[in-house]
Tab-separated table of C-alpha atoms in Angstrom:
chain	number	residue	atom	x	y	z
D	231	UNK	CA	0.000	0.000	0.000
D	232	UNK	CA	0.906	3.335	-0.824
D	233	UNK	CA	-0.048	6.538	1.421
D	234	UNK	CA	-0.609	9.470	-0.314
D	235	UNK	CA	-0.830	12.492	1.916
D	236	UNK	CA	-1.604	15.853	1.005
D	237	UNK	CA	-1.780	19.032	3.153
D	238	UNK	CA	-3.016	22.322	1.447
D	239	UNK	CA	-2.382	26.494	3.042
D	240	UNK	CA	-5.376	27.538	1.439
D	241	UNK	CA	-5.928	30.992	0.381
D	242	UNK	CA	-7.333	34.025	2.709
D	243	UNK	CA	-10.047	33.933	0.701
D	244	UNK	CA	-11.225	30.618	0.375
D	245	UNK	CA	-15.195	30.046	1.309
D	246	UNK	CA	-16.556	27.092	2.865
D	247	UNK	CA	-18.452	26.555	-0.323
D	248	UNK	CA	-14.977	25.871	-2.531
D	249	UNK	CA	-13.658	23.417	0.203
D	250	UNK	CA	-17.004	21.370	-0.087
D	251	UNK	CA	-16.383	21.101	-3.715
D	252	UNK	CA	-13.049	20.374	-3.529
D	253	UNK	CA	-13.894	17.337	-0.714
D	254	UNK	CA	-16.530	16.081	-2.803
D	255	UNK	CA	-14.624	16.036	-6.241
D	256	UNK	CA	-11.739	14.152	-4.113
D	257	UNK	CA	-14.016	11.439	-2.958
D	258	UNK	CA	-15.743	11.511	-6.017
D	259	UNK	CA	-12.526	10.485	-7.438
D	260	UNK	CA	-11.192	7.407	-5.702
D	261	UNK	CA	-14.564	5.674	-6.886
D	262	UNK	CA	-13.041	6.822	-10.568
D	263	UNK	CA	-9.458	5.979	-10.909
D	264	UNK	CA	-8.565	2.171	-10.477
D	265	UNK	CA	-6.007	1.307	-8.379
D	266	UNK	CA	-7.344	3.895	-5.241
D	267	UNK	CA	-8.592	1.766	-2.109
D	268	UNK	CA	-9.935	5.218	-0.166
D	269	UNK	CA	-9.855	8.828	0.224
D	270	UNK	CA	-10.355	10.848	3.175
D	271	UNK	CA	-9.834	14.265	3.421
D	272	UNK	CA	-10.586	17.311	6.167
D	273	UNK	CA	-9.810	20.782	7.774
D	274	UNK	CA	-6.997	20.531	10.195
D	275	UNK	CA	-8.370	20.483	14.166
D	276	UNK	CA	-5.311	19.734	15.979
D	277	UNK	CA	-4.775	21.343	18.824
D	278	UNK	CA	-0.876	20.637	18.532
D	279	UNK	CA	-0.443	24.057	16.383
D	280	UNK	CA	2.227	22.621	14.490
D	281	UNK	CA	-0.201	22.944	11.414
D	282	UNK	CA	2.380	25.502	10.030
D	283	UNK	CA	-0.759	27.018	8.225
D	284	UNK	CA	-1.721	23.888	6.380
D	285	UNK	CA	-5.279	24.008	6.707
D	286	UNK	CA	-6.643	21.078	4.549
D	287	UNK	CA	-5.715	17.484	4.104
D	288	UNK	CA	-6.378	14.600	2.042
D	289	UNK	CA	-5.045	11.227	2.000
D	290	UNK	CA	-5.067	8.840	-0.846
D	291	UNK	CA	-4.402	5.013	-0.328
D	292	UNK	CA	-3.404	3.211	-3.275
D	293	UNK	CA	-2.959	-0.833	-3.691
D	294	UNK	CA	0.561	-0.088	-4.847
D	295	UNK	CA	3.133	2.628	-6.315
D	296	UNK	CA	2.132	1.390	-10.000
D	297	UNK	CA	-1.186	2.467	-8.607
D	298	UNK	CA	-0.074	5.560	-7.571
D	299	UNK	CA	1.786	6.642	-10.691
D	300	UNK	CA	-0.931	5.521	-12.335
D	301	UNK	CA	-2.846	7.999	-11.237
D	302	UNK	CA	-1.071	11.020	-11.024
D	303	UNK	CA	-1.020	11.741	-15.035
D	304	UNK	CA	-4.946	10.600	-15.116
D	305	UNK	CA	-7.174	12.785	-16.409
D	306	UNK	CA	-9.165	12.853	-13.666
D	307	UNK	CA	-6.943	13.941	-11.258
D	308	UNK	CA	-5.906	16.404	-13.002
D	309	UNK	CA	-9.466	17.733	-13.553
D	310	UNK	CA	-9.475	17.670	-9.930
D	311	UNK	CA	-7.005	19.402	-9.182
D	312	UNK	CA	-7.105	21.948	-12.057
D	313	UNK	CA	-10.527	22.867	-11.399
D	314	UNK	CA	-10.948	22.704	-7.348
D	315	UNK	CA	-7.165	22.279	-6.153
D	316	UNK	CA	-5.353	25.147	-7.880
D	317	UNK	CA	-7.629	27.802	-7.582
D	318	UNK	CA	-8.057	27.899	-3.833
D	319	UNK	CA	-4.443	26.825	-3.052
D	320	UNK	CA	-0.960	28.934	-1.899
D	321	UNK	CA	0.829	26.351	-1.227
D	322	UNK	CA	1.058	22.218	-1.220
D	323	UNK	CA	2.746	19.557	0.985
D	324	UNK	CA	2.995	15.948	-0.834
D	325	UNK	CA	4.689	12.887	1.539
D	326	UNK	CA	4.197	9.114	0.025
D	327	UNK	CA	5.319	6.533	1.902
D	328	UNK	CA	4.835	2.405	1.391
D	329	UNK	CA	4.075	0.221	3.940
């Protein structure tokens, strides 16, 4: 299994609206691209503050890394994240690991 993790510093002016979108398009998604066992995704509640303004998450948990690089040049994905990601986004964290 690969973990695909995800962490997003959204911009000031993100609505609530755009990060509803953007949640449903991801789980929408993992029921489209083969290879994807489950998505889950969320705003950041920790109490740690360690966030380091990374306000949104997702994680993507594919069968294997052929999975995985299966899926990042899929057109979906990058529907996804040309049409929900991008435009509410500053900046983007990415960590895979296998396990």
């Amino acid at each position: 299994m690969i973990e695909h993790i995800v962490l997003l510093k959204l911009k000031s002016d993100t609505t609530e609206p755009q990060i509803q979108r953007l949640n449903d398009a991801l789980l929408k998604m993992g029921k489209e691209i083969p290879g994807i066992v489950e998505i889950s995704a969320g705003i950041n509640n920790s109490p740690e503050g360690k966030n380091h303004s990374f306000a949104y998450g997702f994680i993507v948990r594919f069968l294997d890394a052929a999975a995985r690089d299966a899926y990042l040049p899929h057109p979906v994905h990058r529907q996804v994240a040309g049409e929900y990601l991008r435009p509410i986004v500053d900046d983007v964290l990415v960590f895979d690991y296998e396990h």
